[in-house]
Short mmCIF file of C-alpha atoms in Angstrom, two decimals:
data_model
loop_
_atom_site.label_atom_id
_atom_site.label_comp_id
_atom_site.label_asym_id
_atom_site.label_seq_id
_atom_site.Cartn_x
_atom_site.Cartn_y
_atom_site.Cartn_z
CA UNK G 137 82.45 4.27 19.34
CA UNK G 138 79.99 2.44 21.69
CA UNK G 139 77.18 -0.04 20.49
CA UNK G 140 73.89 1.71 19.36
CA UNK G 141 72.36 -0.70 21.79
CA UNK G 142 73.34 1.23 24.83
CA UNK G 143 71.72 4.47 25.56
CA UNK G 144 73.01 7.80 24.92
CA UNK G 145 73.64 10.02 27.75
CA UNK G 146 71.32 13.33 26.91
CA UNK G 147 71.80 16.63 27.61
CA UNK G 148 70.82 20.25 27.00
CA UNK G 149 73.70 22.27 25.48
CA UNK G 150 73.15 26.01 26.04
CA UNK G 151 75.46 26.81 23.25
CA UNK G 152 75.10 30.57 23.03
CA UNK G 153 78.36 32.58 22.06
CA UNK G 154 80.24 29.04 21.33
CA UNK G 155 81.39 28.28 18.52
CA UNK G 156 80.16 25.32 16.66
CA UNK G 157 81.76 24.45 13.43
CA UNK G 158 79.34 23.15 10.47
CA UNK G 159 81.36 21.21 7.84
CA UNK G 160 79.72 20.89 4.60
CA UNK G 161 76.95 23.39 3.06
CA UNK G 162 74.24 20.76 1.63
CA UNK G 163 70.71 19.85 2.45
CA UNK G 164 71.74 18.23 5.93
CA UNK G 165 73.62 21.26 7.06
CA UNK G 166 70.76 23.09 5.72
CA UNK G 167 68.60 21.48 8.63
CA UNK G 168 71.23 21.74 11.41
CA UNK G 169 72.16 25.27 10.71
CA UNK G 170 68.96 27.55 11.71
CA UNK G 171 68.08 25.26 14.49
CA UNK G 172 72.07 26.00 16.12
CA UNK G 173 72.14 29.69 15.32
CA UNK G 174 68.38 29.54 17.27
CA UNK G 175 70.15 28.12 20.27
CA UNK G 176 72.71 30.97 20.24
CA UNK G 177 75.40 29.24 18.55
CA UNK G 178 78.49 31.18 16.68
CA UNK G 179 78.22 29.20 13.80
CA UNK G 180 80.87 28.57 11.82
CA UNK G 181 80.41 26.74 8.22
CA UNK G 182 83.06 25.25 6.14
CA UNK G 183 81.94 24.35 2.57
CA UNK G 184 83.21 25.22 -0.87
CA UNK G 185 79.86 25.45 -2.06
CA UNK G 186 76.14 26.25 -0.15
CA UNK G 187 72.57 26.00 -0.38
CA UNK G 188 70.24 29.16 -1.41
CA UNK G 189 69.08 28.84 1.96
CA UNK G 190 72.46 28.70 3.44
CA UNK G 191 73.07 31.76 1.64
CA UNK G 192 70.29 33.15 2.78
CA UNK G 193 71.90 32.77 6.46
CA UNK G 194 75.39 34.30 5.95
CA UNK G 195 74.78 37.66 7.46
CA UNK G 196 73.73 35.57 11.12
CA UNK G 197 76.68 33.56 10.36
CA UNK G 198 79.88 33.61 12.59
CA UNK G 199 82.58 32.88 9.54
CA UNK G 200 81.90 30.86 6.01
CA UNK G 201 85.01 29.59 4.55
CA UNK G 202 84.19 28.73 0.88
CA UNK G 203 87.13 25.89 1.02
CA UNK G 204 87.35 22.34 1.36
CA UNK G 205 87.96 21.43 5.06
CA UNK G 206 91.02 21.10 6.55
CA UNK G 207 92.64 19.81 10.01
CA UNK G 208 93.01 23.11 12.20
CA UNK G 209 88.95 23.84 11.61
CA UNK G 210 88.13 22.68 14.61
CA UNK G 211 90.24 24.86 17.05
CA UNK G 212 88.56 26.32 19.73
CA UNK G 213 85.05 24.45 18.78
CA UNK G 214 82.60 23.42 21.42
CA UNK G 215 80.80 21.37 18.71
CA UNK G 216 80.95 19.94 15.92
CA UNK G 217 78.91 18.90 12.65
CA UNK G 218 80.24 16.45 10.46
CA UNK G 219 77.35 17.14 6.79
CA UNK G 220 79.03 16.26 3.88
CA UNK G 221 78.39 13.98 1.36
CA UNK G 222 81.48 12.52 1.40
CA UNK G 223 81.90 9.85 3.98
CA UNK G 224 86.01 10.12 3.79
CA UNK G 225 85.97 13.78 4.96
CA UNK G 226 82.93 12.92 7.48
CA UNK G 227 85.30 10.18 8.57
CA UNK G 228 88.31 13.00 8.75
CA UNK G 229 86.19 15.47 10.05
CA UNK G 230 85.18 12.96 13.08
CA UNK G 231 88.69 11.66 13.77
CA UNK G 232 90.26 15.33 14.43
CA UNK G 233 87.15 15.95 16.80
CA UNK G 234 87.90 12.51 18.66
CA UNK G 235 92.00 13.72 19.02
CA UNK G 236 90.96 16.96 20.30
CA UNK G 237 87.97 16.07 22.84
CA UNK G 238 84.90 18.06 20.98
CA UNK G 239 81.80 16.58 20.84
CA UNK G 240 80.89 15.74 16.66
CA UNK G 241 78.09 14.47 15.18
CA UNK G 242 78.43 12.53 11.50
CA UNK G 243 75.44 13.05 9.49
CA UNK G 244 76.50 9.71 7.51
CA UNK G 245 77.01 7.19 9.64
CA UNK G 246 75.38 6.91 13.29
CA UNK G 247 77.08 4.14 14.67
CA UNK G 248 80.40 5.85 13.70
CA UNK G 249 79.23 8.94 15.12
CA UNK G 250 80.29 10.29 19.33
CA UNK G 251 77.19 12.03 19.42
CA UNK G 252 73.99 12.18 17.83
CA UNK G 253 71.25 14.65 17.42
CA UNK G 254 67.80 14.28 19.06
CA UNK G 255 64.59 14.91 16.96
CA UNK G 256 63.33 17.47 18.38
CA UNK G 257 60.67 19.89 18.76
CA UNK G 258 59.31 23.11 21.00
CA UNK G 259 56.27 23.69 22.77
CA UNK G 260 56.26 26.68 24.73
CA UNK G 261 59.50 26.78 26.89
CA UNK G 262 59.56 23.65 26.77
CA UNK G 263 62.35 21.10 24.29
CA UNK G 264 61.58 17.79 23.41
CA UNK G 265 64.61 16.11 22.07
CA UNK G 266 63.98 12.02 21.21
CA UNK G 267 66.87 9.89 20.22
CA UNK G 268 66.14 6.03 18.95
CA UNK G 269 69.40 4.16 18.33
CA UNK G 270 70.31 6.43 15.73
CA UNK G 271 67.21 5.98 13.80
CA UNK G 272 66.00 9.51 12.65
CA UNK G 273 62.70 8.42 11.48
CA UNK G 274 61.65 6.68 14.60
CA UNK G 275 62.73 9.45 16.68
CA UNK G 276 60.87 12.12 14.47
CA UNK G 277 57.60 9.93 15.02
CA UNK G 278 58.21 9.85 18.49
CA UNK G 279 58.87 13.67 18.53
CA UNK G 280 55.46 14.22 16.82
CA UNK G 281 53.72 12.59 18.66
CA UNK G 282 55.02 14.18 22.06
CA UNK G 283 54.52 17.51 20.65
CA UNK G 284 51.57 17.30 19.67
CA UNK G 285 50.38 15.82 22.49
CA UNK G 286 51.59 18.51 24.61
CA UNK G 287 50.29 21.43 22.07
CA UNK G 288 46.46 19.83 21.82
CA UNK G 289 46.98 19.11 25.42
CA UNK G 290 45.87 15.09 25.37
CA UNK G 291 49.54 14.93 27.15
CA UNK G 292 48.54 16.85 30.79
CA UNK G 293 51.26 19.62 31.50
CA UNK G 294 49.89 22.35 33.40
CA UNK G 295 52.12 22.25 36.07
CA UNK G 296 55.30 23.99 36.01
CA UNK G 297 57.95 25.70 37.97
CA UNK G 298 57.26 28.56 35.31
CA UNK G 299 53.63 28.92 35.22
CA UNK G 300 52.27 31.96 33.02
CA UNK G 301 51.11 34.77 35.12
CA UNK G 302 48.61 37.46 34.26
CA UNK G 303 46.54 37.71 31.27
CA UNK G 304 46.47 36.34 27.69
CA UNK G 305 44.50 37.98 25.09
CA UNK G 306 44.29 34.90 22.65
CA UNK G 307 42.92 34.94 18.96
CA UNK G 308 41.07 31.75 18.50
CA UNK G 309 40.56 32.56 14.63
CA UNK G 310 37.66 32.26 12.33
CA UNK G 311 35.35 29.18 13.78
CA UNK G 312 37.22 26.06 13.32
CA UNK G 313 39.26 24.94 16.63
CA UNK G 314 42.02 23.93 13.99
CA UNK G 315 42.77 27.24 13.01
CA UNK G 316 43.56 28.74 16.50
CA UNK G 317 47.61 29.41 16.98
CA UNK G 318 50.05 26.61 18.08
CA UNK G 319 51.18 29.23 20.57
CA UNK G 320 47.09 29.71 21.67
CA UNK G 321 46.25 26.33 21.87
CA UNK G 322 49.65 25.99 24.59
CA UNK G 323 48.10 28.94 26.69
CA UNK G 324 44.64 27.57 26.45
CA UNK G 325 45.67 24.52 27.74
CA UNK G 326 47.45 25.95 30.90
CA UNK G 327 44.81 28.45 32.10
CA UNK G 328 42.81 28.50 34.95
CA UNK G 329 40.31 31.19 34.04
CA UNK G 330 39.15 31.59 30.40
CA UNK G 331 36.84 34.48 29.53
CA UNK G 332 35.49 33.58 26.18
CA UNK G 333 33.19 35.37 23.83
CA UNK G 334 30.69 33.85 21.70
CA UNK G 335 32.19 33.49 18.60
CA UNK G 336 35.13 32.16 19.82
CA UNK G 337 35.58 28.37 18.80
CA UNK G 338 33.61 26.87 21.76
CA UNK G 339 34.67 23.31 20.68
CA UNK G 340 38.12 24.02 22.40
CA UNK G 341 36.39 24.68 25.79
CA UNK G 342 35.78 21.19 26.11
CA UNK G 343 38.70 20.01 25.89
CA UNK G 344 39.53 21.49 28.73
CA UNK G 345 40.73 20.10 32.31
CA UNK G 346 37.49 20.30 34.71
CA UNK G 347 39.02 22.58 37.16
CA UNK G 348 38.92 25.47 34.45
CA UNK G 349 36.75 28.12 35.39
CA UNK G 350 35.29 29.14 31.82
CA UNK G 351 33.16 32.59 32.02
CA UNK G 352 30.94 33.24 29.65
CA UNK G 353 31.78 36.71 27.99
CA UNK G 354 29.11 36.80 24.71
CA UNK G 355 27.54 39.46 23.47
CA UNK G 356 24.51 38.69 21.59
CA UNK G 357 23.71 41.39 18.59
CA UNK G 358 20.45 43.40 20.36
CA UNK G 359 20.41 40.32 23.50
CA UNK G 360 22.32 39.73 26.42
CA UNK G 361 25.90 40.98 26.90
CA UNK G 362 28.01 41.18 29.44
CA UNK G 363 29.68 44.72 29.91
CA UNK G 364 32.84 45.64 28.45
CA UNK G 365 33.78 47.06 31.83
CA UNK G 366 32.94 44.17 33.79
CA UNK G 367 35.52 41.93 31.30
CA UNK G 368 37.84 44.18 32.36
CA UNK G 369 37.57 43.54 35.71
CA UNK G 370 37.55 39.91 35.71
CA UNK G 371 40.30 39.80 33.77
CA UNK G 372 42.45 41.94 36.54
CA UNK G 373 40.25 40.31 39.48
CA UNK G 374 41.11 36.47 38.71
CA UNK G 375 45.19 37.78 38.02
CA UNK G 376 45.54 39.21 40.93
CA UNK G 377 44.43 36.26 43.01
CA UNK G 378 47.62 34.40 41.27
CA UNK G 379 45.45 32.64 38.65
CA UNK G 380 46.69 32.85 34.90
CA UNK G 381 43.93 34.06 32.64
CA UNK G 382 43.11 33.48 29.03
CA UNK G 383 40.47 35.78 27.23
CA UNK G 384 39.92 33.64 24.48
CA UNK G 385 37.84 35.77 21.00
CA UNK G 386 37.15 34.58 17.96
CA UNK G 387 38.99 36.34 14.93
CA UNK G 388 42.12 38.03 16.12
CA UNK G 389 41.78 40.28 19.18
CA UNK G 390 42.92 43.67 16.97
CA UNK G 391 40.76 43.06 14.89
CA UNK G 392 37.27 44.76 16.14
CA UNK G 393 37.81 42.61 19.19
CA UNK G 394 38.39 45.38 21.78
CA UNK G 395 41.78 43.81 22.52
CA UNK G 396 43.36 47.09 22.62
CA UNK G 397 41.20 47.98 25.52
CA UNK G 398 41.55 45.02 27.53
CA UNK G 399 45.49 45.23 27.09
CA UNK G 400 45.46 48.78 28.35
CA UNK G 401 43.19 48.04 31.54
CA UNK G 402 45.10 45.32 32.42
CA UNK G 403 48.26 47.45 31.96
CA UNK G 404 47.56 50.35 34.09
CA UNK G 405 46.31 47.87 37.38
CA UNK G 406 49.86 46.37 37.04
CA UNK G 407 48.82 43.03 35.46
CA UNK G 408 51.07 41.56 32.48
CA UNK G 409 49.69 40.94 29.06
CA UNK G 410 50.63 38.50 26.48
CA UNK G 411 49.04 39.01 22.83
CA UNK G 412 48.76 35.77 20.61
CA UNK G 413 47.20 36.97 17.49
CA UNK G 414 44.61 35.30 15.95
CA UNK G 415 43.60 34.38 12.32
CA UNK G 416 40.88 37.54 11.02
CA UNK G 417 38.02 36.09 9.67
CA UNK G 418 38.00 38.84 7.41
CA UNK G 419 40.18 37.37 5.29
CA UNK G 420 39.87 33.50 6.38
CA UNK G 421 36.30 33.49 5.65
CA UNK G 422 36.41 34.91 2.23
CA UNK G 423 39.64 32.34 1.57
CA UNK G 424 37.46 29.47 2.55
CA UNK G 425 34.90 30.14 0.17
CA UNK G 426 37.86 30.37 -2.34
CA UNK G 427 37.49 34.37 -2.60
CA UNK G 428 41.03 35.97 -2.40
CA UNK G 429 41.23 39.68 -1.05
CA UNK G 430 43.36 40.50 -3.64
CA UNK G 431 44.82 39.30 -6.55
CA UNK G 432 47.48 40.48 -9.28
CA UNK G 433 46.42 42.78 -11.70
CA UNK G 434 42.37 42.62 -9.81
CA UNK G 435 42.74 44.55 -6.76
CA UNK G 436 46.31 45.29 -4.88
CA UNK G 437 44.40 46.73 -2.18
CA UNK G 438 41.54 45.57 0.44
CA UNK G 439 40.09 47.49 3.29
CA UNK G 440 38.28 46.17 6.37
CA UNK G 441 35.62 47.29 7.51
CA UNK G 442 33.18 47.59 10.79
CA UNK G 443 29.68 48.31 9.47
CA UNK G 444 27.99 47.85 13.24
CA UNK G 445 26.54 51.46 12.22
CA UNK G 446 25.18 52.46 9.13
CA UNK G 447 26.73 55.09 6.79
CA UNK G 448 25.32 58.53 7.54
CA UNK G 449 25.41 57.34 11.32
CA UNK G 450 26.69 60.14 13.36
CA UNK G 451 29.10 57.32 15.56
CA UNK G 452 30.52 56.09 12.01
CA UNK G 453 34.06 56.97 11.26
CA UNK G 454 34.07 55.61 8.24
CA UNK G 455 34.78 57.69 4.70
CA UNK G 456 32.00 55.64 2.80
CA UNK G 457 32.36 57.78 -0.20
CA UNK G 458 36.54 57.45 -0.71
CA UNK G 459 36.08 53.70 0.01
CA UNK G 460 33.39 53.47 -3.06
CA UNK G 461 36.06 55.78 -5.37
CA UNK G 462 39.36 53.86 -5.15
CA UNK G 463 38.16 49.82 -6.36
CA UNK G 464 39.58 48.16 -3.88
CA UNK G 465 38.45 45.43 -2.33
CA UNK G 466 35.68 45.78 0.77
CA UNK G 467 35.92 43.63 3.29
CA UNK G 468 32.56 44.19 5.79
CA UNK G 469 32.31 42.76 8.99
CA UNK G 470 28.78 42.81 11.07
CA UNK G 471 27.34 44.37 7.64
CA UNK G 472 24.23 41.56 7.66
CA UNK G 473 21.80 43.56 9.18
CA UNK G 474 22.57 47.14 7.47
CA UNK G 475 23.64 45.75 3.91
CA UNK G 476 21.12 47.82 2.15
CA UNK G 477 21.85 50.81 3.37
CA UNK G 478 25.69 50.55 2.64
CA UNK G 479 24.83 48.94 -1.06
CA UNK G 480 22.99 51.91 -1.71
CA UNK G 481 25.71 54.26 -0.61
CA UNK G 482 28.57 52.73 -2.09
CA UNK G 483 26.26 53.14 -5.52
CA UNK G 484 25.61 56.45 -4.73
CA UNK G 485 29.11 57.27 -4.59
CA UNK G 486 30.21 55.79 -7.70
CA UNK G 487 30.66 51.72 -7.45
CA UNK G 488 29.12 50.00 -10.11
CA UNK G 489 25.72 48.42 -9.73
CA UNK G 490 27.13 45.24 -11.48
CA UNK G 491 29.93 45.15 -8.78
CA UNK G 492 30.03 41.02 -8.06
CA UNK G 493 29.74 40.40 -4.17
CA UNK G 494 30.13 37.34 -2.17
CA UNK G 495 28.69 36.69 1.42
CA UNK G 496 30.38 34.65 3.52
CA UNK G 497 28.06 33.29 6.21
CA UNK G 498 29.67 30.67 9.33
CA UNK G 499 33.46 30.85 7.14
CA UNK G 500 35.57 27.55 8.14
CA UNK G 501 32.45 26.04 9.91
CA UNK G 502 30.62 22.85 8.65
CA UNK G 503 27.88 25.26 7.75
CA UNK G 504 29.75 27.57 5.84
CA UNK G 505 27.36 28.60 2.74
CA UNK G 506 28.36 31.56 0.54
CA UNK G 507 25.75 33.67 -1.86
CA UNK G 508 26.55 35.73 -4.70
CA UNK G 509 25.39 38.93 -5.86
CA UNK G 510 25.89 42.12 -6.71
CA UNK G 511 25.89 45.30 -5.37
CA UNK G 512 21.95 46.00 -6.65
CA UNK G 513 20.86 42.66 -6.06
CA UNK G 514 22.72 41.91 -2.61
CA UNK G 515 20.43 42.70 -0.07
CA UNK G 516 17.46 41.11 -1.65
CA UNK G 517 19.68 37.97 -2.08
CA UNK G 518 20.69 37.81 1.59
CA UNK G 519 17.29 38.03 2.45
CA UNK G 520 15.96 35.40 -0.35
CA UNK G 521 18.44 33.22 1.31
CA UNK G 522 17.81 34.12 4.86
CA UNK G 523 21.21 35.08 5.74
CA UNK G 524 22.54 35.72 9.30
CA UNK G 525 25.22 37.02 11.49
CA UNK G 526 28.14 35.97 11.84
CA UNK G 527 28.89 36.69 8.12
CA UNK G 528 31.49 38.51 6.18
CA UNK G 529 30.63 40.38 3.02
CA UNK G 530 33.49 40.91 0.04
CA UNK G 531 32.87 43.86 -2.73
CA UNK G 532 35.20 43.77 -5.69
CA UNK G 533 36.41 42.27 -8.65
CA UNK G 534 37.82 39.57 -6.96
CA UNK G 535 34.55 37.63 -6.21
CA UNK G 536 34.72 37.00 -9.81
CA UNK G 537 38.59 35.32 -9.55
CA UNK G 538 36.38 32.86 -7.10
CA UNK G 539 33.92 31.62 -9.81
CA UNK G 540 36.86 31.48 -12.20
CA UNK G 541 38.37 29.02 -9.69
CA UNK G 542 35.33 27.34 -8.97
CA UNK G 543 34.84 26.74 -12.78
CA UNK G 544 38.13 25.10 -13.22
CA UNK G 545 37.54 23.11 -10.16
CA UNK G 546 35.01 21.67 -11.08
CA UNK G 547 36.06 20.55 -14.39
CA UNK G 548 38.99 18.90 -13.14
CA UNK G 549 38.41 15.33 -13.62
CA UNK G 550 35.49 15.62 -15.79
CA UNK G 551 35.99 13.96 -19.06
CA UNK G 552 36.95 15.26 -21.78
#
């Protein structure tokens, strides 16, 4: 084998329908497994014996042969991965591959080895593979901090032979820019029109490169908006002159974020939508004040709702009364300004006045502050504490699994 000190030659193996022979069924092979059956492989594994997770793989798998390995595995193999824990049949294993002219990498031993694998990672379409003289931590490092680079964009790669076209409709999640998709941070980076709404996580806007044109899409409660016809518009105007588009929301588009109707428009003038889902705040906001949704033997149930009109509203499609019947958890989303009048109809129907509730106001955001209540005294208590918009309200039993945890929490530590 050559010296470690000179460099290996790399390339990009497009290994689907070849077969690719896996010897050994531990913790390495583990690892090598998924990532060759996501390139396409027909993946062979020889191994008496094989992880849970392995197992867990058999029905994607090519062959297993539950056997010790033996010369003759390696007919016909384009590749070749040398995993087990014994260096003698790594050694064997490599030596057949070097008499018949297939490429193998030895987990064991990277000096001995005729090829090694890259750390490597994905961003989009794009592979980052990292080899430093065999040295698997290095290279991982190295691989990090490529990838991430590329993903928070502080590495520049907008321009590409393969360029997104049309429209994506990007979740940026609750409020804090960490929380918005790998995959929507990629697309944010490489647009060059983003439509964003108000509550989307405006931090991220900075970030980007200065020849984004970023249009201003909020819709103040009872202010300013701009038209929900008119995003539609500029979403198909700005495609169609060739420019890729990103309509950045906070939450997840599906969500109450008249996604749906954007995807549609967009759709029927011929221009091509990708969806990146987004994190709900309906459920991160309650999660970051430690409230759970549900919660075994509590509630194995939780509905979300859109209280922008009232119950008893003549636009409101929602069954107010079944919702106060069944005990499951609530979930209300722009509920600040008309939580009276849904207290008092949920009571009406039948939930307890003693029903615990926790508001949820700026969830994931350094100002995230959370009252509790219950359904009597909730509106009073939002007022007493002057709460506003954006907030999320949570009715149910499980507001009290949060002050359980926040009781042990805070004991932990204390002395005894």
């Amino acid at each position: 084998m050559g010296s470690p000190q000179v460099p290996p030659y790399l390339l990009g193996l497009r290994l689907t329908g070849r077969r690719v022979v896996v010897v050994g069924g531990g913790r390495v092979a583990q690892r090598r497994v998924p990532t060759l059956l996501a390139a396409g492989a027909s993946v062979e594994l020889v191994a008496p014996e094989i992880t849970p997770s392995l197992e867990g793989l058999r029905d994607r798998l090519a062959a297993w042969h539950p056997r010790p390995y033996r010369t003759g595995d390696l007919d016909g193999a384009w590749l070749v991965q040398a995993c087990t824990d014994d260096p003698a049949v790594n050694g064997l294993v490599a030596a057949d591959a070097e008499a018949a002219r297939i490429w193998c990498v030895r987990a064991d031993d990277a000096e001995a080895s005729a090829a090694w694998t890259p750390a490597t990672g994905y961003v989009g379409e794009t592979t980052v593979g990292v080899t430093s003289d065999g040295d698997p931590a290095r290279s991982a490092g190295i691989r990090d901090a490529i990838v991430d680079g590329l993903r928070d964009a502080t590495l520049k790669a907008r321009h590409s032979r393969h360029k997104p076209t049309g429209v994506a409709l990007v979740g940026g999640g609750p409020g804090d820019p960490g929380l918005i998709t790998v995959r929507g941070k990629q697309l944010l980076a490489q647009a060059d029109v983003v439509v964003a709404d108000r509550l989307a996580p405006s931090v991220l806007l900075d970030e980007l490169a200065p020849d984004v044109e970023v249009i201003d899409a909020a819709k103040i409660p009872y202010g300013r908006a701009l038209h929900q016809d008119k995003i539609n518009e500029l979403l198909v105007e700005h495609a169609k002159q060739g420019k890729f588009v990103v309509r950045l929301k906070g939450g997840d588009n599906f969500v109450f974020g008249r996604g749906g109707e954007e995807a549609i428009y967009c759709a029927a003038q011929g221009v091509p939508v990708t969806v990146v889902p987004g994190i709900s705040s309906s459920i991160a906001a309650p999660g970051a004040a430690g409230v759970p949704v549900t919660h075994r033997g509590v509630s194995q149930e939780f509905h979300v709702v859109s209280a922008h009109v009232p119950p008893g509203h003549p636009d409101s499609t929602v069954d107010w009364e079944v919702l106060a019947r069944n005990g499951g958890t609530l979930v209300l989303m722009m509920a600040v300004e008309r939580m009276r009048l849904i207290a008092d109809a949920l009571m009406r129907y039948g939930r307890a006045t003693d029903t615990p509730v926790a508001v949820i106001q700026d969830g994931t955001l350094p100002g995230q502050r959370a009252v509790f209540a219950t359904l009597g005294t909730v509106a009073d208590e939002m007022t007493a504490h002057g709460v506003r918009p954006p907030a999320i309200v949570v009715v149910g039993e499980v507001v009290r699994v949060a002050a359980q945890m926040g009781n042990l929490t805070a004991d932990i530590g204390r002395d005894p």
